[in-house]
Amino acid sequence: MNHSSSKRITPEDIKTHGLSEDEYKKVLEVLGGREPNMVELGIFSVMWSEHCSYKSSKKWLKTLPTTAPWVICGPGENAGVIDIGDGLAAIFKMESHNHPSFIEPYQGAATGVGGILRDVFTMGARPIANMNALRFGDPKHPKTKHLVSGVVAGISGYGNCVGVPTVGGEVNFHSSYNGNILVNAMTVGLAQQDKIFYSAAAGAGNPVVYVGSKTGRDGIHGATMASAEFDANSDEKRPTVQVGDPFTEKLLIEACMELMATDAIQSIQDMGAAGLTSSSFEMASKGGMGVELNMNAVPQREEGMTPYEMMLSESQERMLIILKPGKEDLARKIFEKWELDFAVIGHLTDTGRMVLKFNGETVCDLPIDPLAQASPEYDRPWLASTKLPVIAAGDVKNVPWRDALKTLMSCPDIASRRWVWEQYDHMVMTDTAQRPGGDAAVVRIHGSNRALAISTDCTPRYVKADPHEGGKQAVAETWRNITAVGARPLAITDNLNFGNPQKPEIMGQIVEAIQGIGDACIALDYPVISGNVSLYNETDGTPILPTPAIGGVGLLDNLDHMTTLAFKAEGEAILLVGEKEDAGWLGQSLYLREVCGEEKGAPPPVDLAHERKVGDFVRGLIHSGKVTACHDLSDGGLVVALTEMALAGKLGCRLENVAGHAALFGEDQGRYIVTVKASDAIAILQAMKDAGLPAKQIGAVGGSTIFLAGESVELDALRKLHEGWFPTYMATAS
């Protein structure tokens, strides 16, 4: 091999490539004692980065439940696949673009959307919905407004242009995200079960084909940057942020779909993190193959690019395809028709090695399996979280309920997100059956009366207080949201966002949250089929709140059974289902934080058997046609949930059988509000009692106020507070 173009590797080179001394020793072992050249060092760097190898988390990820009769493909592919009947599969995944979005919010968020779209359509699925889970710093922080504006614009700019509806998500604020925001993007697609494409390469001699956009210098070392903490100089990392082009992505989707309709593809992979390196290595490793690439054949948009730059570039809108023999001309015509680059850049071999040639010389010769499969796996030391005391209701200040409700409805974490989702095209493709603002998004399966329900959720303050309970709650909340629209939850994808895993207390959060997620998935028969881990979300040593975001997908077999949270008619009975006798949990509640100014105590426990029993009953009741509205209880508790239903339906309510700040604002889990016709209430309550479920009537729909204990608040006043915060905040000069 020619090493003349590569200087001798120095300790500084090793450090700047994010490898530890021990990891570099392992590199030398893989190479049989010889030193790598710079191309090879760059390849090891990205393949063994936290972002690509999951070296701190894979020991624990392996414990998650990933199978069920309806799971076609679990973790390990570009996205997970579930059977939704009628010969169809739903394919979905959630991924992070946190570090890039902090440095360059528009492009960081836009390319996050583009990347997750490619993960889904590379498997043969046409994307039908995008979701997102966004976490920003304190609204008062000088950078927050700029980041919110840029991220929302990036998501809408890319999703709207590519023609896939953005149908829902989350937006939250907390000072822990001041120096490290979270941008988690999720895509759901549909495919025929007999037309799903996988990434394992096969067939020595088969051509390796590059399609899409040309390769530039943007995004080089993006995966390495995503595996490191930020500091005061993080803005200097702007060159590691990729630049997206949604119009090219749209062409790429259509060209890939057209090629997939033929019999030309043996395997296919998108070029995501670590670009050409990860895609080629993963495809070859999964298939037990070798690869030889001619780097001169890689389409380039910049002059004088080196093999190092080409292999590590994270330029967007690119795919790698292994074609069946003799299919090159067929494929070329399709991609040229769509005005996309098409280049045969190499072929598969049976050597098990990655060989790169440039200007007629070999510039890289690496064993694929040892590099791909021998990436470090750490069993990092971890500390169990300290259990916080349960906060008694009597120890929490009792603020008049009307004042507390006004404060909560206008606080950043509960205020309407209309300002955000009105920038997203949520109706493109005309199959959106439930718009943003409800418990879960609902998207019709085109040409049918069936639909998918999608939700993203996490309550980071719970996870910080008790990672195990918080992990359980994040899963249960998506399960509850999907149930509340009448759908049957089927599977989740996760996006585990944490700080530095080399700190035992942070590693403890990771371990216990994963254990909580696993417990909930088992109890709810709700497996994990894909996901992403984003670590080192810290700036100058300050970590984010632990944020294991969960994306759930469920199936609605009959859209006629879909319900919404809006109150429907005067006089209907309001039933509270699932509330236990000792209800009134104020620890870690938004009432405690926003009204009383305290963040303390144990979060509400999640009784998974209770969660399952209540949810299954409520779903059955919805399918019976007796439920007119349904909403799960979460942030802010009972009165906030009722107010959200009232605002959605433009109808007030009169409440009874509830009193005290703990009952009104506690965040106990496993609860729903349902409305039914007054004439059905007694029979439904009896059926719940017979099923062993706690349930009671707490009032009736009607009027133009929230009325309780002789006092009321006008809905119009609450609407102004609720819908006014976001536009006012974004319109105010920083």
XYZ file of C-alpha atoms in Angstrom:
734
model
C 0.000 0.000 0.000
C 1.086 3.529 -0.699
C 1.633 5.469 2.514
C 3.517 8.320 0.906
C 0.560 10.669 1.014
C 0.066 10.127 4.712
C 2.176 11.548 7.458
C 3.109 9.541 10.528
C 0.225 9.320 13.008
C 0.858 11.450 16.112
C -0.806 11.378 19.555
C -2.462 14.658 18.610
C -3.953 13.047 15.470
C -5.376 10.249 17.607
C -6.884 12.732 20.058
C -8.430 14.960 17.388
C -10.025 11.881 15.841
C -11.777 11.133 19.150
C -9.939 7.867 19.875
C -8.564 7.014 23.314
C -5.098 5.511 23.778
C -6.659 2.092 24.465
C -8.820 2.369 21.374
C -5.786 3.199 19.256
C -4.041 0.114 20.632
C -7.054 -1.870 19.468
C -6.709 -0.234 16.027
C -3.130 -1.516 15.860
C -4.315 -5.011 16.861
C -6.930 -5.008 14.080
C -4.222 -3.983 11.623
C -1.824 -6.692 12.783
C 0.576 -4.210 14.363
C 0.999 -1.759 11.478
C 0.044 1.876 11.835
C -2.948 3.175 9.891
C -2.571 5.984 7.411
C -4.753 9.087 7.747
C -7.549 7.680 5.565
C -7.693 4.564 7.707
C -7.482 6.545 10.952
C -10.413 8.670 9.807
C -12.422 5.532 9.035
C -11.707 4.018 12.470
C -12.565 7.359 14.063
C -16.084 7.573 12.667
C -16.888 3.858 12.803
C -15.868 3.702 16.465
C -17.466 7.006 17.433
C -20.222 6.898 20.030
C -22.634 8.090 17.364
C -22.002 5.123 15.061
C -20.913 2.313 17.402
C -23.082 2.805 20.526
C -20.027 1.697 22.512
C -21.316 3.008 25.860
C -24.924 1.879 25.491
C -25.065 -1.342 23.454
C -24.559 -3.573 26.497
C -27.837 -2.188 27.858
C -29.676 -1.789 24.551
C -29.382 -5.548 24.094
C -31.706 -5.999 27.102
C -34.670 -4.266 25.445
C -37.603 -6.360 24.143
C -37.563 -6.209 20.341
C -39.861 -8.997 19.143
C -43.577 -9.621 18.778
C -45.683 -11.579 16.261
C -46.209 -8.334 14.304
C -42.535 -7.295 14.232
C -41.028 -8.026 10.803
C -37.647 -6.385 11.466
C -36.305 -5.066 14.743
C -33.190 -2.992 15.535
C -30.147 -3.321 13.291
C -31.526 -2.104 9.993
C -32.072 1.438 8.761
C -35.489 1.434 10.431
C -37.851 -0.981 12.160
C -40.703 -2.779 10.381
C -44.084 -3.961 11.667
C -46.932 -5.885 10.047
C -50.104 -3.764 9.889
C -52.186 -6.234 7.889
C -53.488 -6.256 4.317
C -49.973 -7.094 3.083
C -48.654 -3.744 4.333
C -45.834 -2.822 6.687
C -45.194 0.344 8.674
C -41.516 1.319 8.738
C -40.315 3.940 11.195
C -37.441 5.345 13.220
C -36.403 8.394 15.239
C -32.924 9.964 15.125
C -31.145 12.933 16.664
C -29.488 15.937 15.075
C -28.706 17.727 18.318
C -25.176 19.063 18.007
C -25.540 20.302 14.396
C -28.813 22.060 15.257
C -27.217 23.998 18.097
C -24.387 25.189 15.864
C -26.487 25.899 12.733
C -30.181 25.525 13.669
C -31.751 25.758 10.202
C -29.455 23.292 8.416
C -29.045 21.103 11.497
C -32.784 20.557 11.802
C -33.374 20.363 8.037
C -30.741 17.679 7.489
C -32.067 15.793 10.522
C -35.402 15.538 8.703
C -33.677 14.566 5.450
C -31.615 11.869 7.133
C -34.538 10.175 8.847
C -36.577 10.273 5.625
C -33.752 8.377 3.890
C -33.605 5.784 6.678
C -37.237 4.969 5.935
C -37.417 5.105 2.144
C -34.169 3.163 1.739
C -36.180 0.172 3.000
C -38.782 0.546 0.288
C -41.305 2.599 2.235
C -42.938 5.739 0.991
C -42.770 8.259 3.848
C -46.266 9.328 4.983
C -45.571 11.332 8.148
C -42.864 13.246 9.994
C -42.799 13.952 13.727
C -40.291 15.708 15.945
C -39.346 16.087 19.607
C -37.633 19.401 20.348
C -36.013 20.611 23.571
C -34.780 24.180 24.000
C -33.195 26.152 26.828
C -34.742 28.720 29.145
C -36.901 31.108 27.070
C -35.048 33.968 28.753
C -31.647 32.708 27.550
C -30.289 35.052 24.833
C -29.838 32.234 22.293
C -33.126 30.348 22.774
C -35.361 32.388 20.479
C -32.812 32.241 17.646
C -32.581 28.460 18.025
C -36.363 27.960 18.152
C -36.813 30.100 15.047
C -34.052 28.345 13.097
C -35.009 24.795 14.046
C -38.721 25.245 13.295
C -37.857 26.905 9.981
C -35.446 24.078 9.123
C -38.017 21.370 9.854
C -40.760 23.140 7.916
C -38.454 24.141 5.072
C -37.285 20.593 4.455
C -40.476 18.666 5.243
C -42.765 21.032 3.328
C -40.538 21.041 0.243
C -40.141 17.283 0.128
C -43.911 16.859 0.377
C -44.226 14.761 3.540
C -46.590 16.096 6.222
C -45.216 17.032 9.637
C -48.124 15.910 11.793
C -47.069 16.449 15.399
C -44.406 16.363 18.054
C -43.172 18.015 21.216
C -41.580 21.338 22.138
C -40.259 21.861 25.666
C -38.059 24.351 27.453
C -35.624 23.973 30.352
C -32.407 25.722 31.333
C -30.475 22.423 31.132
C -30.732 22.710 27.328
C -29.279 26.238 27.204
C -26.013 25.023 25.695
C -27.215 21.828 24.042
C -30.653 21.696 22.424
C -32.273 18.459 21.287
C -33.700 17.970 17.796
C -35.113 14.458 17.400
C -36.813 13.678 14.078
C -39.097 10.726 13.337
C -40.461 9.430 10.032
C -43.122 6.797 9.384
C -43.504 5.131 5.996
C -45.611 2.445 4.322
C -44.389 -0.448 2.199
C -45.675 -3.659 0.706
C -44.435 -6.525 2.877
C -43.038 -8.331 -0.155
C -41.158 -5.201 -1.279
C -38.979 -4.412 1.731
C -35.296 -3.747 1.044
C -32.427 -4.546 3.370
C -28.800 -3.464 3.568
C -26.802 -6.720 3.697
C -24.591 -6.879 0.612
C -24.273 -10.122 -1.372
C -22.745 -11.387 -4.598
C -19.029 -11.018 -5.309
C -18.602 -8.924 -8.428
C -21.894 -7.095 -8.030
C -21.554 -3.392 -8.812
C -21.492 -0.814 -6.013
C -23.409 2.239 -7.171
C -23.449 5.773 -5.796
C -26.620 7.830 -6.448
C -28.006 11.220 -5.475
C -26.072 14.417 -4.846
C -22.368 14.993 -5.348
C -19.947 14.719 -2.425
C -18.644 17.936 -0.878
C -16.654 18.851 2.197
C -19.682 19.569 4.394
C -20.222 17.370 7.414
C -16.703 15.941 7.610
C -16.320 14.571 11.143
C -20.009 15.168 11.863
C -20.272 11.774 13.601
C -17.195 12.523 15.694
C -18.560 15.946 16.664
C -21.844 14.324 17.684
C -19.865 12.115 20.073
C -18.193 14.925 22.020
C -19.145 17.549 24.560
C -19.547 21.197 23.630
C -17.535 24.046 25.053
C -17.259 27.804 24.592
C -15.749 27.328 21.114
C -18.492 25.092 19.726
C -19.523 27.587 17.044
C -16.173 26.887 15.377
C -17.552 23.446 14.484
C -19.921 24.965 11.919
C -18.083 23.254 8.980
C -19.109 19.870 10.423
C -22.798 20.695 9.859
C -24.274 19.260 6.668
C -26.244 21.281 4.128
C -29.536 19.887 2.886
C -31.510 20.192 -0.353
C -35.088 18.913 0.027
C -35.845 19.195 -3.694
C -33.006 16.777 -4.452
C -34.329 14.500 -1.689
C -37.754 14.462 -3.338
C -36.153 13.436 -6.627
C -34.137 10.789 -4.787
C -37.255 9.333 -3.177
C -39.023 9.064 -6.538
C -35.967 7.619 -8.328
C -35.416 5.013 -5.601
C -39.110 4.082 -5.601
C -39.007 3.647 -9.381
C -35.888 1.485 -9.184
C -37.405 -0.524 -6.327
C -40.337 -1.397 -8.557
C -37.887 -3.276 -10.807
C -35.813 -6.318 -9.905
C -32.478 -4.503 -10.012
C -31.559 -3.938 -6.342
C -29.676 -6.501 -4.280
C -29.276 -4.192 -1.247
C -29.478 -0.489 -0.473
C -28.315 1.873 2.268
C -28.508 5.610 2.787
C -25.370 7.609 3.509
C -26.055 9.077 6.923
C -23.609 9.660 9.750
C -20.065 8.926 8.522
C -21.347 8.955 4.931
C -19.676 6.643 2.454
C -17.663 4.991 5.229
C -20.527 3.730 7.370
C -22.773 2.795 4.443
C -20.129 0.698 2.670
C -18.795 -0.931 5.841
C -22.232 -1.758 7.240
C -23.492 -3.264 3.987
C -20.369 -5.384 3.525
C -20.214 -6.456 7.171
C -23.865 -7.532 7.294
C -23.363 -9.634 4.181
C -19.914 -10.983 5.061
C -18.487 -9.408 1.905
C -15.530 -7.268 0.868
C -15.633 -4.045 -1.153
C -13.267 -2.406 -3.587
C -13.968 1.258 -4.392
C -12.422 3.555 -6.989
C -12.417 6.932 -5.238
C -11.810 8.768 -8.528
C -15.294 7.634 -9.611
C -17.093 9.251 -6.641
C -19.117 12.249 -7.898
C -17.521 15.350 -6.357
C -18.715 18.938 -6.230
C -15.442 20.451 -4.999
C -11.992 20.528 -6.520
C -9.116 18.421 -5.236
C -11.011 16.267 -2.763
C -8.950 13.573 -1.051
C -10.064 10.016 -0.257
C -10.097 11.039 3.425
C -12.580 13.821 2.699
C -14.720 11.686 0.398
C -15.005 8.824 2.893
C -15.850 11.088 5.845
C -18.054 13.668 4.138
C -21.660 13.746 5.316
C -23.038 15.539 2.280
C -26.765 14.930 2.108
C -29.165 13.203 -0.294
C -26.876 10.300 -1.191
C -27.471 6.527 -1.315
C -25.335 3.450 -1.896
C -26.860 0.595 -3.881
C -25.625 -2.909 -4.684
C -27.142 -3.796 -8.041
C -27.759 -7.228 -9.454
C -25.424 -8.100 -12.346
C -26.213 -6.363 -15.625
C -28.719 -3.896 -14.151
C -26.447 -0.868 -14.390
C -27.968 0.610 -17.563
C -31.535 0.206 -16.294
C -30.659 1.950 -13.027
C -28.610 4.661 -14.709
C -31.505 5.647 -16.993
C -33.847 6.017 -14.007
C -31.493 8.250 -12.016
C -30.524 10.324 -15.033
C -34.217 10.828 -15.791
C -34.592 12.303 -12.309
C -31.453 14.423 -12.909
C -29.449 12.744 -10.158
C -25.847 11.609 -10.135
C -25.277 7.920 -10.869
C -21.843 6.327 -10.717
C -20.537 2.778 -10.488
C -17.785 3.353 -7.906
C -16.717 -0.226 -7.219
C -17.718 -3.837 -6.764
C -18.170 -6.445 -4.063
C -15.412 -8.973 -3.375
C -15.131 -12.144 -1.333
C -12.049 -10.930 0.557
C -13.807 -9.436 3.581
C -11.685 -6.295 3.142
C -12.303 -2.657 2.300
C -9.888 -1.608 -0.422
C -9.869 1.988 -1.675
C -8.016 3.002 -4.830
C -7.175 6.564 -5.803
C -5.127 7.672 -8.788
C -4.270 4.020 -9.398
C -2.833 3.474 -5.908
C -4.257 1.646 -2.878
C -4.872 4.242 -0.163
C -6.785 2.041 2.283
C -6.855 -1.690 2.960
C -8.810 -2.637 6.059
C -10.499 -5.812 7.341
C -14.227 -5.105 7.424
C -15.595 -7.407 10.120
C -12.920 -6.748 12.745
C -13.418 -3.030 12.278
C -17.227 -3.093 12.125
C -17.812 -5.763 14.751
C -14.860 -5.173 17.067
C -15.827 -1.627 17.882
C -15.371 -1.066 21.588
C -18.163 -2.144 23.939
C -17.858 -0.553 27.338
C -19.396 -1.648 30.603
C -18.988 1.785 32.099
C -19.248 2.198 35.872
C -22.598 3.610 36.942
C -24.259 4.924 40.058
C -27.856 4.163 40.955
C -29.953 7.292 41.256
C -30.801 8.548 44.728
C -34.468 8.083 45.529
C -36.095 11.429 46.241
C -38.739 11.856 48.952
C -42.430 11.727 48.142
C -43.909 15.214 48.415
C -47.047 15.301 50.554
C -49.835 17.510 49.244
C -49.939 19.326 52.589
C -46.342 20.407 52.098
C -47.103 22.184 48.827
C -48.506 25.710 48.772
C -52.212 25.740 47.934
C -52.626 28.503 45.356
C -56.228 29.418 44.354
C -57.110 27.096 41.488
C -58.067 29.861 39.058
C -54.714 31.607 39.469
C -52.812 28.329 39.182
C -54.723 27.334 36.029
C -53.979 30.656 34.334
C -50.288 30.324 35.167
C -50.092 26.779 33.848
C -52.054 27.346 30.635
C -49.665 30.145 29.679
C -46.400 28.544 30.807
C -43.861 27.600 28.077
C -44.329 23.832 28.524
C -48.149 23.835 28.253
C -48.900 26.870 26.061
C -50.315 26.092 22.616
C -47.760 25.068 19.977
C -49.948 26.457 17.184
C -47.199 28.971 16.267
C -44.936 25.990 15.600
C -47.203 23.598 13.761
C -48.846 26.207 11.581
C -45.435 26.531 9.879
C -45.526 22.840 8.998
C -47.552 21.522 6.085
C -49.476 18.881 7.993
C -52.091 18.278 5.270
C -49.922 17.522 2.211
C -50.767 14.064 0.762
C -54.349 14.677 2.099
C -54.345 11.703 4.474
C -53.922 13.528 7.791
C -57.004 12.519 9.771
C -56.103 14.236 13.035
C -54.105 17.441 12.965
C -51.494 18.593 15.485
C -52.806 19.563 18.916
C -54.407 16.263 19.905
C -53.083 13.303 21.885
C -51.637 11.568 18.824
C -51.383 12.315 15.133
C -53.590 10.111 12.939
C -52.714 9.477 9.291
C -54.960 7.490 6.968
C -53.482 4.512 5.151
C -54.090 5.804 1.633
C -57.123 4.391 -0.123
C -58.469 2.673 2.987
C -60.477 3.421 6.135
C -57.564 2.388 8.354
C -54.970 4.676 9.880
C -51.744 4.872 11.842
C -51.586 6.823 15.107
C -48.226 8.362 16.027
C -46.984 10.004 19.201
C -43.657 11.252 20.578
C -43.188 11.721 24.303
C -40.853 12.061 27.242
C -41.006 13.919 30.563
C -37.338 14.707 31.269
C -37.958 16.144 34.743
C -39.363 12.746 35.778
C -36.339 10.940 34.299
C -33.918 13.209 36.156
C -35.742 12.596 39.444
C -36.028 8.817 38.933
C -34.625 7.430 35.655
C -36.357 4.058 36.025
C -39.827 5.502 36.625
C -39.184 8.222 34.056
C -38.233 5.631 31.422
C -41.419 3.699 32.151
C -43.497 6.865 31.996
C -42.134 7.963 28.608
C -43.228 4.665 27.063
C -46.562 4.612 28.895
C -47.350 8.166 27.826
C -47.054 7.339 24.105
C -49.102 4.169 24.691
C -51.771 6.273 26.426
C -51.756 8.943 23.692
C -52.251 6.343 20.969
C -54.985 4.635 22.990
C -56.758 7.976 23.543
C -57.431 8.382 19.800
C -58.771 4.822 19.610
C -55.718 3.069 18.154
C -53.940 -0.097 19.282
C -50.292 0.643 20.178
C -47.912 -1.692 18.325
C -44.252 -0.672 18.712
C -41.853 2.123 19.581
C -38.671 3.731 18.374
C -36.500 5.531 20.902
C -34.033 8.398 20.923
C -31.930 8.252 24.073
C -30.451 11.708 24.745
C -28.070 11.896 27.722
C -24.938 13.627 28.949
C -21.398 12.241 29.266
C -21.507 8.433 29.852
C -18.038 8.536 31.366
C -19.597 10.145 34.441
C -21.021 7.333 36.639
C -24.092 9.365 37.620
C -24.948 9.976 33.926
C -24.288 6.341 33.037
C -26.635 5.438 35.896
C -29.362 7.538 34.276
C -28.815 5.709 30.986
C -28.912 2.236 32.571
C -31.957 2.838 34.740
C -33.921 4.645 32.025
C -33.299 1.759 29.599
C -34.422 -0.681 32.283
C -37.600 1.355 32.798
C -38.251 1.477 29.052
C -37.780 -2.286 28.849
C -40.144 -2.940 31.758
C -42.854 -0.807 30.168
C -42.436 -2.346 26.721
C -42.797 -5.844 28.153
C -45.838 -5.001 30.296
C -47.594 -3.171 27.468
C -46.614 -5.652 24.712
C -45.045 -2.728 22.889
C -41.568 -3.680 21.581
C -38.658 -1.428 20.571
C -37.991 -1.902 16.849
C -35.496 0.891 16.101
C -33.773 3.797 17.738
C -30.842 6.103 18.249
C -28.539 7.058 21.101
C -27.170 10.594 21.480
C -24.644 11.023 24.286
C -22.252 13.776 25.383
C -25.087 16.307 25.374
C -23.180 18.601 27.735
C -21.654 22.039 27.552
C -18.770 22.993 29.836
C -19.627 20.011 32.016
C -23.318 20.839 32.449
C -25.532 17.969 31.199
C -29.017 18.160 29.740
C -31.913 16.636 31.613
C -31.884 12.946 30.684
C -34.290 12.740 27.745
C -35.130 9.261 26.415
C -37.655 10.399 23.808
C -40.094 7.692 22.697
C -41.892 7.564 19.364
C -44.891 5.239 19.328
C -46.955 3.890 16.435
C -50.360 2.245 16.642
C -53.053 1.007 14.278
C -56.643 2.172 13.955
C -58.507 -0.558 12.092
C -61.520 1.659 11.452
C -61.235 5.444 11.188
C -64.881 5.693 12.203
C -63.670 4.739 15.699
C -61.201 7.612 15.960
C -61.850 10.024 18.791
C -60.462 13.468 19.567
C -60.000 15.411 22.796
C -62.525 18.166 21.972
C -65.724 18.390 24.018
C -68.622 17.688 21.639
C -71.995 18.636 23.141
C -73.683 20.408 26.045
C -74.800 18.122 28.845
C -72.453 15.215 28.169
C -71.065 13.504 31.250
C -67.365 13.832 32.091
C -65.847 10.655 33.524
C -62.434 10.343 35.162
C -61.074 6.829 34.599
C -58.110 5.186 36.322
C -57.623 7.479 39.323
C -56.594 5.540 42.414
C -57.739 6.377 45.952
C -54.419 7.912 46.999
C -54.287 10.276 43.993
C -52.808 13.749 44.104
C -49.132 13.394 43.161
C -47.456 16.794 43.141
C -43.773 15.784 43.176
C -42.034 16.972 39.952
C -45.362 18.379 38.727
C -45.614 21.504 36.614
C -47.810 22.965 39.388
C -44.872 22.621 41.759
C -42.410 24.077 39.236
C -44.403 26.807 37.520
C -46.761 27.896 40.310
C -44.630 27.272 43.410
C -41.172 27.745 41.852
C -39.776 24.404 43.044
C -38.352 21.382 41.238
C -38.275 18.614 43.807
C -39.538 15.258 44.977
C -40.154 11.845 43.475
C -42.046 11.744 40.177
C -45.391 9.939 39.933
C -44.967 6.144 39.914
C -46.117 4.170 36.886
C -48.193 1.074 37.700
C -47.834 -0.791 34.421
C -50.483 -3.445 35.148
C -52.943 -0.653 35.971
C -51.857 1.268 32.861
C -52.544 -1.743 30.653
C -55.894 -2.562 32.249
C -57.247 0.987 32.110
C -55.986 1.651 28.583
C -57.369 -1.564 27.128
C -60.766 -0.841 28.680
C -60.857 2.757 27.423
C -59.888 1.640 23.918
C -62.669 -0.945 23.928
C -65.120 1.696 25.095
C -64.043 3.987 22.250
C -64.591 1.179 19.747
C -68.088 0.590 21.143
C -69.031 4.062 19.911
C -70.016 5.294 23.384
C -67.114 7.757 23.855
C -67.556 11.247 22.410
C -64.149 12.634 23.518
C -61.057 11.227 25.211
C -57.876 12.762 26.612
C -55.110 11.285 28.718
C -53.913 13.152 31.801
C -50.303 14.279 31.911
C -48.564 17.647 32.399
C -50.595 19.908 34.671
C -53.034 17.228 35.786
C -56.828 17.130 35.721
C -57.868 20.770 35.306
C -55.292 21.455 32.602
C -56.520 18.396 30.653
C -60.143 19.509 30.998
C -59.227 23.015 29.857
C -57.460 21.611 26.781
C -60.623 19.634 25.941
C -62.779 22.719 26.501
C -60.614 24.962 24.330
C -60.556 22.358 21.538
C -64.331 21.985 21.607
C -65.192 25.627 22.376
C -67.365 24.362 25.233
C -66.876 24.802 28.949
C -67.598 22.428 31.826
C -68.973 22.339 35.356
C -66.947 20.220 37.756
C -67.883 18.420 40.944
C -66.400 15.619 43.060
C -62.909 17.175 42.863
C -61.331 19.547 45.333
C -57.910 20.668 46.482
C -54.737 21.513 44.582
C -53.429 17.920 44.662
C -56.574 16.507 43.037
C -56.745 19.306 40.498
C -53.072 19.536 39.486
C -51.459 16.236 40.534
C -49.843 14.270 37.708
C -50.803 10.701 38.672
C -50.313 8.285 35.782
C -52.664 5.868 34.040
C -55.659 8.224 33.879
C -58.044 9.352 31.136
C -60.968 11.723 30.858
C -63.786 10.471 28.643
C -67.048 12.139 27.792
C -70.217 10.145 27.108
C -73.879 10.932 26.618
C -75.509 11.626 29.978
C -77.925 8.743 29.401
C -75.013 6.279 29.060
C -73.014 7.411 32.085
C -74.520 5.175 34.781
C -74.205 1.985 32.709
C -70.618 2.793 31.667
C -69.572 3.563 35.249
C -71.076 0.255 36.348
C -69.186 -1.590 33.596
C -65.946 0.031 34.773
C -66.690 -0.919 38.366
C -67.416 -4.513 37.282
C -64.044 -4.542 35.497
C -62.309 -3.429 38.686
C -61.439 0.015 37.347
C -61.633 3.167 39.443
C -63.957 5.645 37.715
C -66.305 8.456 38.648
C -68.343 11.210 37.067
C -66.710 14.573 37.806
C -69.033 16.934 35.980
C -70.716 17.806 32.730
C -69.895 19.641 29.510
C -71.487 23.042 28.999
C -71.239 26.790 29.261
C -68.361 29.043 28.382
C -66.292 28.693 31.537
C -64.399 26.180 33.647
C -66.682 26.169 36.707
C -65.681 24.642 40.033
C -66.739 25.173 43.659
C -68.717 28.303 42.936
C -65.897 29.954 40.977
C -65.217 30.091 37.243
C -62.716 31.163 34.605
C -63.876 32.292 31.164
C -62.653 30.116 28.280
C -61.912 33.228 26.219
C -59.450 34.423 28.868
C -57.812 31.021 29.049
C -57.577 30.830 25.246
C -55.763 34.163 25.075
C -53.276 33.010 27.700
C -52.846 29.565 26.140
C -52.478 30.644 22.519
C -50.763 33.944 23.214
C -47.506 32.859 24.835
C -45.661 31.472 21.799
C -46.469 34.217 19.252
C -45.788 36.921 21.850
C -42.479 35.339 22.809
C -41.308 34.932 19.218
C -42.419 38.464 18.234
C -40.659 40.165 21.134
C -37.187 41.555 20.502
C -34.480 39.593 22.300
